Coordinates of C-alpha atoms in Angstrom, one line a residue:
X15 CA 10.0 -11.9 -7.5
X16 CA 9.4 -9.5 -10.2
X17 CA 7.3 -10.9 -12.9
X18 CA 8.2 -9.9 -16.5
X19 CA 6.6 -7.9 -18.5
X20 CA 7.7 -5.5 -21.7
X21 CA 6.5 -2.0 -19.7
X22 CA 9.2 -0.2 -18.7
X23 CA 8.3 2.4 -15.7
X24 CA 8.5 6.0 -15.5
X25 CA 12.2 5.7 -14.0
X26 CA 13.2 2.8 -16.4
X27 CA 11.9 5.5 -19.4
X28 CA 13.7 8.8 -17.8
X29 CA 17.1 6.4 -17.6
X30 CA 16.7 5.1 -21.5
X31 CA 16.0 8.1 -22.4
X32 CA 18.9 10.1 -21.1
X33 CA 21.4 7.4 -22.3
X34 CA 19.7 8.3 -25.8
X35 CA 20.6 11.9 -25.6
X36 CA 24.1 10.9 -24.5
X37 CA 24.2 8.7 -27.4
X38 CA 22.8 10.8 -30.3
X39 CA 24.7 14.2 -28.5
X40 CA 28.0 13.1 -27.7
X41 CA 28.9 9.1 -28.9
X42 CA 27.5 9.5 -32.5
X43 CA 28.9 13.2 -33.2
X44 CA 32.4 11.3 -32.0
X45 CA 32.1 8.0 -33.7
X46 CA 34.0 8.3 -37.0
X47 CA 36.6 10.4 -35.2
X48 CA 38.0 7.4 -33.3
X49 CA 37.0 4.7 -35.5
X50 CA 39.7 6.3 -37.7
X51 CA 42.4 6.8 -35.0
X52 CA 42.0 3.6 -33.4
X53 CA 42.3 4.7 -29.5
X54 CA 40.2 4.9 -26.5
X55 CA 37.8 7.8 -26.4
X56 CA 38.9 9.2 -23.3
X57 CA 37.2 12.4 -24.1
X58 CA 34.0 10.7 -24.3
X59 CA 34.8 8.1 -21.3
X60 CA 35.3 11.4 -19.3
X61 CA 32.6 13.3 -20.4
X62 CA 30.3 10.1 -19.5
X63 CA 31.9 10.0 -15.9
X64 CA 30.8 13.3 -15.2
X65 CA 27.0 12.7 -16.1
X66 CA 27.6 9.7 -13.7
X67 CA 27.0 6.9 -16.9
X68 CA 30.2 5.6 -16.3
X69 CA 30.6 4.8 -12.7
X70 CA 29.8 2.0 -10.1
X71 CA 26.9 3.8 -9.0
X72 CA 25.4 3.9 -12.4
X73 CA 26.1 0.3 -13.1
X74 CA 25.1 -1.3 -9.8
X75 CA 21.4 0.6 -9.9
X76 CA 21.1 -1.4 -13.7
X77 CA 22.6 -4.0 -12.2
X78 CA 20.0 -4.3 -9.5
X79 CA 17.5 -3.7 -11.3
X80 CA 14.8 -5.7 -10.1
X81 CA 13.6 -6.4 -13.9
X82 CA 16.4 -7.2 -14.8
X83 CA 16.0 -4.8 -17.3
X84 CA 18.3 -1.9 -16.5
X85 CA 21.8 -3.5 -18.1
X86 CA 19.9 -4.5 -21.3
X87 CA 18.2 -1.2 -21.8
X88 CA 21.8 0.9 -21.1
X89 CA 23.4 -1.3 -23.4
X90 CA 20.9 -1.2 -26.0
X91 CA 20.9 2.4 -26.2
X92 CA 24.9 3.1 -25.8
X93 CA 25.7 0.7 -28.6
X94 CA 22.6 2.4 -30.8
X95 CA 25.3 5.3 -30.7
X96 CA 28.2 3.3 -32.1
X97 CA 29.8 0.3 -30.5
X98 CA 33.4 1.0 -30.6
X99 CA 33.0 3.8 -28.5
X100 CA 30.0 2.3 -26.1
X101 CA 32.8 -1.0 -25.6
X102 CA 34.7 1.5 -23.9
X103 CA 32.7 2.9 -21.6
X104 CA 31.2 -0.7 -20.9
X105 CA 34.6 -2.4 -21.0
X106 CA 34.9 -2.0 -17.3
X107 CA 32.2 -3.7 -16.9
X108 CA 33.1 -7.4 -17.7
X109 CA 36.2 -7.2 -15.1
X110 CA 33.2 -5.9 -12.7
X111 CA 31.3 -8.5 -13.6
X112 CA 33.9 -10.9 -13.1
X113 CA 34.5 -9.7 -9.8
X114 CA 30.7 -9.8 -8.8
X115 CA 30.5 -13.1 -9.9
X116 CA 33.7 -15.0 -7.9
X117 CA 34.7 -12.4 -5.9
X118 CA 34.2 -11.7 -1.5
X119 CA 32.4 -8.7 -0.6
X120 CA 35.5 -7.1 0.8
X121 CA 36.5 -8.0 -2.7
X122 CA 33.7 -6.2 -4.3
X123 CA 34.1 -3.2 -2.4
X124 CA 38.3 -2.9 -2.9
X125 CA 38.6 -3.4 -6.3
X126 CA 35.3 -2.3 -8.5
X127 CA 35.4 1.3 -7.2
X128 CA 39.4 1.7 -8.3
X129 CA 38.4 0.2 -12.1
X130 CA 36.6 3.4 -12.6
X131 CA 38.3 5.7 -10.8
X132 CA 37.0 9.3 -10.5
X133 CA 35.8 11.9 -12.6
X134 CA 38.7 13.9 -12.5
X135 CA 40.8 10.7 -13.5
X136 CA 39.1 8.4 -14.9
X137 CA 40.3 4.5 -15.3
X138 CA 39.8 1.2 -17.1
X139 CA 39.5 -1.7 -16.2
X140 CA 40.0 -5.8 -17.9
X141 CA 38.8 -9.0 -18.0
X142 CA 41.7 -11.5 -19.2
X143 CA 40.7 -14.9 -20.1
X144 CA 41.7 -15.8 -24.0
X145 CA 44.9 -16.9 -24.7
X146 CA 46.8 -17.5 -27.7
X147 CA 45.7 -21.0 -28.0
X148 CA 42.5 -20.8 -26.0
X149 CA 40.0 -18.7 -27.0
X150 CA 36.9 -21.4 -26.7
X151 CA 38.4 -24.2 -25.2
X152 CA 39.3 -22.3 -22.0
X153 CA 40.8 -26.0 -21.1
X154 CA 43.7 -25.6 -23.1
X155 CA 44.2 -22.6 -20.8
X156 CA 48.4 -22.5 -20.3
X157 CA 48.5 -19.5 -18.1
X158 CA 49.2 -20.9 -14.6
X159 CA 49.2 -19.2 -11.0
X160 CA 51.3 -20.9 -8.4
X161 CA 51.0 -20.4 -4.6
X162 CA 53.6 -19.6 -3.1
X163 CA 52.4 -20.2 0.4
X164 CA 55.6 -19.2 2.9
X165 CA 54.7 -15.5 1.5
X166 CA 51.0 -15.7 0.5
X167 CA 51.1 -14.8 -2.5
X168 CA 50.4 -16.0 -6.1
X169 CA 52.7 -16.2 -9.1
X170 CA 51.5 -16.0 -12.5
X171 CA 52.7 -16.5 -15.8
X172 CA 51.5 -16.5 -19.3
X173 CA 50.4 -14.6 -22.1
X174 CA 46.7 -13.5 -22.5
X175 CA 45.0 -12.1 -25.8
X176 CA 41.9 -10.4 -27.0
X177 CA 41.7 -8.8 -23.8
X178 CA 39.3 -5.3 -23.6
X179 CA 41.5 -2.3 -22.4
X180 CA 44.4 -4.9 -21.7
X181 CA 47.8 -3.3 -20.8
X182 CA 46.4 0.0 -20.3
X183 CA 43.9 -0.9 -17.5
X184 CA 44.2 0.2 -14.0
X185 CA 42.7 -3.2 -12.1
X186 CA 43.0 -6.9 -14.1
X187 CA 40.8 -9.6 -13.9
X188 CA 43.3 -12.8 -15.1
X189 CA 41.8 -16.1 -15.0
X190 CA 44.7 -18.4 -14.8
X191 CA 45.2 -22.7 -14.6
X192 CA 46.0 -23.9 -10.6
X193 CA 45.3 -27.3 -11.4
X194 CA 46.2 -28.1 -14.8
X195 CA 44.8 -31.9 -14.5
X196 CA 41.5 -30.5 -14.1
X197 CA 40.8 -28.8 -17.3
X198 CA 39.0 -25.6 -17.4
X199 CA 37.8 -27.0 -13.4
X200 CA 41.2 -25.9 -12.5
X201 CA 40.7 -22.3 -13.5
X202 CA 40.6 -19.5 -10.6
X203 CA 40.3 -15.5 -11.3
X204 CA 42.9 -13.4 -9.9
X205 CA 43.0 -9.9 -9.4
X206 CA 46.1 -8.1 -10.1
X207 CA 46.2 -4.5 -8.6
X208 CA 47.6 -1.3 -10.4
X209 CA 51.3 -1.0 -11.3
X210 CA 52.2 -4.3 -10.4
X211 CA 55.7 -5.8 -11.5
X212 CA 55.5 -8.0 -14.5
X213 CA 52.2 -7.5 -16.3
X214 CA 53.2 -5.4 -19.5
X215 CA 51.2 -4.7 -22.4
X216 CA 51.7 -7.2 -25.8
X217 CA 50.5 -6.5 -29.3
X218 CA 47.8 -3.9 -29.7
X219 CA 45.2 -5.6 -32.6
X220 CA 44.2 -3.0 -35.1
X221 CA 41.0 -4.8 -35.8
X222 CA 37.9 -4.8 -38.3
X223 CA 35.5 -3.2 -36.5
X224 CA 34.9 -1.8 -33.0
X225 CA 38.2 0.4 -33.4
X226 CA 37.4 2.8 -30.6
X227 CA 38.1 0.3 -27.9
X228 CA 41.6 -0.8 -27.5
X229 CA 42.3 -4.4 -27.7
X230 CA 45.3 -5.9 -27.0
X231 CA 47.7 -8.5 -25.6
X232 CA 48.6 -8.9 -21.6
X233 CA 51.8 -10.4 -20.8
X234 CA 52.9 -12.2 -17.4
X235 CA 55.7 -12.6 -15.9
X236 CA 56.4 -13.7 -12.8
X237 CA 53.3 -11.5 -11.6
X238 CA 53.3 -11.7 -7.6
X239 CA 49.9 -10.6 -6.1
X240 CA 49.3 -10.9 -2.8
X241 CA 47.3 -14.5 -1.3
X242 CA 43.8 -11.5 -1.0
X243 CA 44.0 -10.9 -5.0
X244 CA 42.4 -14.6 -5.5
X245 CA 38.6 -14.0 -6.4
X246 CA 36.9 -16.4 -4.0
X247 CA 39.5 -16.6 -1.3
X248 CA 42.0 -19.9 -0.9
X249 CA 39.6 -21.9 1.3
X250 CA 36.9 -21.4 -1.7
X251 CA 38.9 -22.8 -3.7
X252 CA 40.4 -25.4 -2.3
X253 CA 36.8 -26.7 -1.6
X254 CA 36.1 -26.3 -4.8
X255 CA 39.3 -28.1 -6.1
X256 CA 39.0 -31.0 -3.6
X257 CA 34.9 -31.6 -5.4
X258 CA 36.1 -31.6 -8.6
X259 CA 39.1 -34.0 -8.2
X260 CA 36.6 -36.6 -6.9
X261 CA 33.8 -36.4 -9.3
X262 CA 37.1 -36.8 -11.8
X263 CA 37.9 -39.9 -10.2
X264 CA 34.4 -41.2 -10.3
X265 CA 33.6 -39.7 -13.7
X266 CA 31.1 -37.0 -12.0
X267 CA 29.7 -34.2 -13.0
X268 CA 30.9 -31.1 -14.8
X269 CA 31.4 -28.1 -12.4
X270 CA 31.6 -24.9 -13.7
X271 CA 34.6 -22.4 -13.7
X272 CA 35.1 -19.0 -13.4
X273 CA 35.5 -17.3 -16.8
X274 CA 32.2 -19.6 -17.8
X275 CA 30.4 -18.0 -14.8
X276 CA 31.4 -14.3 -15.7
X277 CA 30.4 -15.0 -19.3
X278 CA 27.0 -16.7 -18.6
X279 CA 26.1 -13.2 -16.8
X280 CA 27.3 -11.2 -19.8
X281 CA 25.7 -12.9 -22.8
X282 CA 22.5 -11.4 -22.3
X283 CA 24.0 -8.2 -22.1
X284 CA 26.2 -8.6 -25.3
X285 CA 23.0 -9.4 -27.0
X286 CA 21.5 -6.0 -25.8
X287 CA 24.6 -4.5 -27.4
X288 CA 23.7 -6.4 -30.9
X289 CA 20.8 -5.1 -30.7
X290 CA 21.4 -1.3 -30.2
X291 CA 23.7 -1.8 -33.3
X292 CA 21.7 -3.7 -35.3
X293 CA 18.4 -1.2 -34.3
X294 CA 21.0 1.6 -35.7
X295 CA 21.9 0.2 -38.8
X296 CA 17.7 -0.3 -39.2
X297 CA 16.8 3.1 -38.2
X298 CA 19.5 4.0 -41.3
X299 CA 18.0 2.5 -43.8
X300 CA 14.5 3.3 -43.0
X301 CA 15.6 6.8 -43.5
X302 CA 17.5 6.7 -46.3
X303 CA 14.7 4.1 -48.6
X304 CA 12.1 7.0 -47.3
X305 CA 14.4 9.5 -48.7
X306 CA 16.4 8.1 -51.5
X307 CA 14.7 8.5 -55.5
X308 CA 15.0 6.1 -58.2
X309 CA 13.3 5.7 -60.7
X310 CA 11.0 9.1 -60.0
X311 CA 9.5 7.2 -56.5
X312 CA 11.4 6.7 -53.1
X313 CA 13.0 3.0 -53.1
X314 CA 10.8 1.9 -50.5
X315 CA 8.3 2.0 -53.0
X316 CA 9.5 -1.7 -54.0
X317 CA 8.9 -4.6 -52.2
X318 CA 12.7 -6.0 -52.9
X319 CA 13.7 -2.7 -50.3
X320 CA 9.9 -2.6 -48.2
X321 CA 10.0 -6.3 -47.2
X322 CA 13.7 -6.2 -46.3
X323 CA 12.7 -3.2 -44.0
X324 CA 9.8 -5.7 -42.2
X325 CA 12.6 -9.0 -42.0
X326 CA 14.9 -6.4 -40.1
X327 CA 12.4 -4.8 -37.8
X328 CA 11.1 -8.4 -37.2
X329 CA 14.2 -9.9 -36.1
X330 CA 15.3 -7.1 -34.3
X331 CA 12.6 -7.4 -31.9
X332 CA 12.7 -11.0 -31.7
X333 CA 16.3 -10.5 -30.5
X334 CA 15.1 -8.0 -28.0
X335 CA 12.7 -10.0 -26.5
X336 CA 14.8 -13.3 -26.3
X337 CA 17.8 -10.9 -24.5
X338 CA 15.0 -9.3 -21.9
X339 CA 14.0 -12.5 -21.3
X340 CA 17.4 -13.8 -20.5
X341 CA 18.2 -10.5 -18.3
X342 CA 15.1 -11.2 -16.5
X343 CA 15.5 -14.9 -15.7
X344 CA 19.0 -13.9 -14.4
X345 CA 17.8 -11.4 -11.9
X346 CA 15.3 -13.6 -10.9
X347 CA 17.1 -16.2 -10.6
X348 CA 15.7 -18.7 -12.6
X349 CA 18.1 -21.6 -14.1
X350 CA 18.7 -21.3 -17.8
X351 CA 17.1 -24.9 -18.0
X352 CA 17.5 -24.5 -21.8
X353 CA 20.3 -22.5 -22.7
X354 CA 18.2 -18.9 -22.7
X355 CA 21.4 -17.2 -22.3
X356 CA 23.2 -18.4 -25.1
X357 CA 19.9 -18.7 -27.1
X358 CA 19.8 -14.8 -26.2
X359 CA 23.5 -13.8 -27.7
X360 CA 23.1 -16.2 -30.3
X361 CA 20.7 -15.0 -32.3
X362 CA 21.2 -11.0 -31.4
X363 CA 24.3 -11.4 -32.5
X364 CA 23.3 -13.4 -35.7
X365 CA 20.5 -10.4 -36.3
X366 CA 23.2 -7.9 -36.1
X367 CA 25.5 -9.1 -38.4
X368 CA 22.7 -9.9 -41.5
X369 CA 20.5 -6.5 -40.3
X370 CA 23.4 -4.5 -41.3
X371 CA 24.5 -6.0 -44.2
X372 CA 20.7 -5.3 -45.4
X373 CA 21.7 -1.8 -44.8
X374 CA 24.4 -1.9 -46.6
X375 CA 22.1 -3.3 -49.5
X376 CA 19.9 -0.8 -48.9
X377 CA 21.8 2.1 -49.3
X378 CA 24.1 0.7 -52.5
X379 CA 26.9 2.3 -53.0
X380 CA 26.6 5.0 -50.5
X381 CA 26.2 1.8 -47.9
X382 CA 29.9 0.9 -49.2
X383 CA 31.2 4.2 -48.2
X384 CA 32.3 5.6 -44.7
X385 CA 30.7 8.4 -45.7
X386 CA 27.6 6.9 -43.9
X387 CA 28.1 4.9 -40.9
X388 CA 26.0 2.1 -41.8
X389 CA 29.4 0.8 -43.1
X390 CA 31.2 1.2 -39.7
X391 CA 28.3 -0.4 -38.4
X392 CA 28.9 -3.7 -40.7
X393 CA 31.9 -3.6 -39.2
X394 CA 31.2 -3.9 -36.2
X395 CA 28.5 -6.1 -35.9
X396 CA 30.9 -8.8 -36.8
X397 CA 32.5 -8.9 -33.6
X398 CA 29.2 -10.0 -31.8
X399 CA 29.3 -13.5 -33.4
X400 CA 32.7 -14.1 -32.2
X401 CA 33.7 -12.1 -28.5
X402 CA 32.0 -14.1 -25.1
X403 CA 31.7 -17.2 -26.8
X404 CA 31.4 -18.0 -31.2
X405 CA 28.2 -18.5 -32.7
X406 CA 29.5 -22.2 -32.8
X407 CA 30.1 -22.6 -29.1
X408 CA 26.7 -20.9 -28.0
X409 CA 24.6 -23.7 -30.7
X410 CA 27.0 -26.5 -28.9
X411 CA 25.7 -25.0 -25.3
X412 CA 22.2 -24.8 -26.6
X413 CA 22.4 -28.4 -28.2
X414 CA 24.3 -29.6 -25.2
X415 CA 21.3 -28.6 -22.7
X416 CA 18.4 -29.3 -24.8
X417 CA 20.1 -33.1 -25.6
X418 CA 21.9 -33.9 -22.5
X419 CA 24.6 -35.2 -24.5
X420 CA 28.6 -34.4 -24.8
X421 CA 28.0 -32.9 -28.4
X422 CA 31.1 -32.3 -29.8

């Protein structure tokens, strides 16, 4: 077992390093481009496939990272570049995730390599668990899948929302209700294959923030995938169905489903993406209070600016550690006993959101303007609060661990 420490190696180093490059030569130049236009990047998406950042290989070496490390530091350093963009290069990788998670091995290897496609033609990928009606109480979930067992294969219906490259994705991930009774127990992934009859795209959200990466509704009808597409396989589930129906009927134990386990393994990772933002927003201001002249002196001159500065670069590290820590326990395999995950996107995300309203502060009026992206960044930074679980729902996690009790 790897034992944490803060070092990176050489080869952690030489990786964080390149993804910098990538970020300050090629996001960053990009950024305001398609924040304006609201669409995917493909440009950049492509250009990232062919210096191999975006593609399964790339993603499984972080991902295996014995530190646990490698995903944090990517992410990190992608969103330190801008974070609509980075979102759609990483987009992919919730659906992945999602598949890793629930998914066979035959499973694995099928479906993650054709979310990606190839460098000549590149794909998407999403991961489609919100709904209209359910965004954090996955129970209310009303998309169901129905099996229709004299052909094998699975029928869904419903409408999903919020969903990352949704519509325009090659492979989805759908979580979907087989057992209504159950609650969010009764929940199952799905994956439905490229081109298949009935899944259309809904209402693309122009948004706040994060308008590089395309966001948008996914709409079912009478989707038939074949009996292989469940994540898990039938007998899995069924198992898993027959537990949960008796510890209903004796008042057991809460089981966990499957959009809960793809987003306990991507919290950490969303807070590394917080803090890339929130870092950029800091490095911003640091420059401009150096730079900036009032009053005959540079602003950092004055404490009001200087200790602002010190809170920012404080929690900013703060969030970092907590996220490594999170990353590291989730390679290694130790439980989150106390909610480290969640503790780990809570208060990245929280540090984002009030590090670059500072830098708003900080640069006045200019900060207002998108003539400086510390604005775009505000923006943006508001989305980490809400996506993979509210600020709300991670403090009634946390409180729900530490306690022990059905805090509602």
């Amino acid at each position: 077992m790897a034992e944490f420490t803060m070092d990176l190696n050489d080869e952690q180093k030489e990786v964080r390093d390149w993804l910098h490059g990538f970020a300050a030569d090629v996001i960053r130049p990009a950024a305001a481009e398609w924040d304006e236009r609201e669409e995917t990047p493909w440009p950049v998406i492509q250009e990232a496939a062919k210096l191999g950042i975006y593609s399964l290989d790339f993603y499984a070496q972080q991902f295996f990272d014995p530190s646990g490390l490698g995903i944090p530091m990517a992410m990190e350093e992608l969103f330190w570049g801008d974070a609509g963009i980075a979102l759609s290069i990483v987009g992919t990788g919730l659906a992945a995730v999602g598949v890793l998670a629930n998914g066979t091995e035959e499973q694995i290897g099928t479906w993650i390599p054709q979310m990606y496609g190839d460098v000549n033609d590149v794909k998407v990928a999403a991961f489609c668990s919100s709904e209209p009606d359910a965004g954090s109480d996955v129970a209310a979930m009303r998309t169901r899948a129905v099996y229709d067992e004299a052909k094998d294969e699975w029928v869904l219906n419903g409408t999903k929302t919020w969903a990352t490259n949704g519509g325009i994705a090659n492979v989805h991930v759908v979580v979907a209700s087989v057992d209504p009774a159950l609650g969010s127990k009764g929940h199952a992934s799905f994956i439905v294959p490229p081109n298949t009859p009935g899944l259309s795209q809904g209402q693309k959200f122009k948004k706040h923030g994060i308008r590089a990466s395309h966001t948008a509704e996914v709409v079912l009808e009478n989707v038939r995938i074949p009996g292989s597409c469940l994540l898990g396989g039938k007998d899995k589930l069924d198992e898993r169905l027959a537990f949960s129906r008796e510890k209903a009927q004796k008042g057991g134990e809460r089981v966990k489903n499957a959009a809960m386990a793809t987003f306990e393994a991507s919290r950490p990772a969303v807070g590394a993406m917080a803090v890339g933002t929130a870092r950029a927003a800091y490095e911003e201001a640091l420059e401009y209070a150096k730079t900036r002249e009032q009053f005959g002196r540079p602003i950092i001159d004055n404490q009001g600016v200087a200790f602002q500065l010190a809170d920012m670069r404080t929690s900013i590290d703060a969030a970092r550690l907590l996220v490594w820590r999170a990353s590291w326990m989730a390679t290694t395999g130790k439980k989150f006993e106390n909610a480290e995950g969640s503790m780990s996107k809570l208060f990245a995300s929280e540090t984002a959101k009030k590090v670059t309203a500072q830098a708003v502060q900080i640069l006045g009026g200019n900060g207002f303007t998108r003539e400086y992206p510390v604005e775009r960044m505000h923006r943006d930074a508001a989305i980490y609060t809400i996506f993979e679980g509210t600020s709300e729902i991670q403090r009634l996690v946390i409180a729900r661990t530490l306690s022990g009790m059905p805090i509602r």
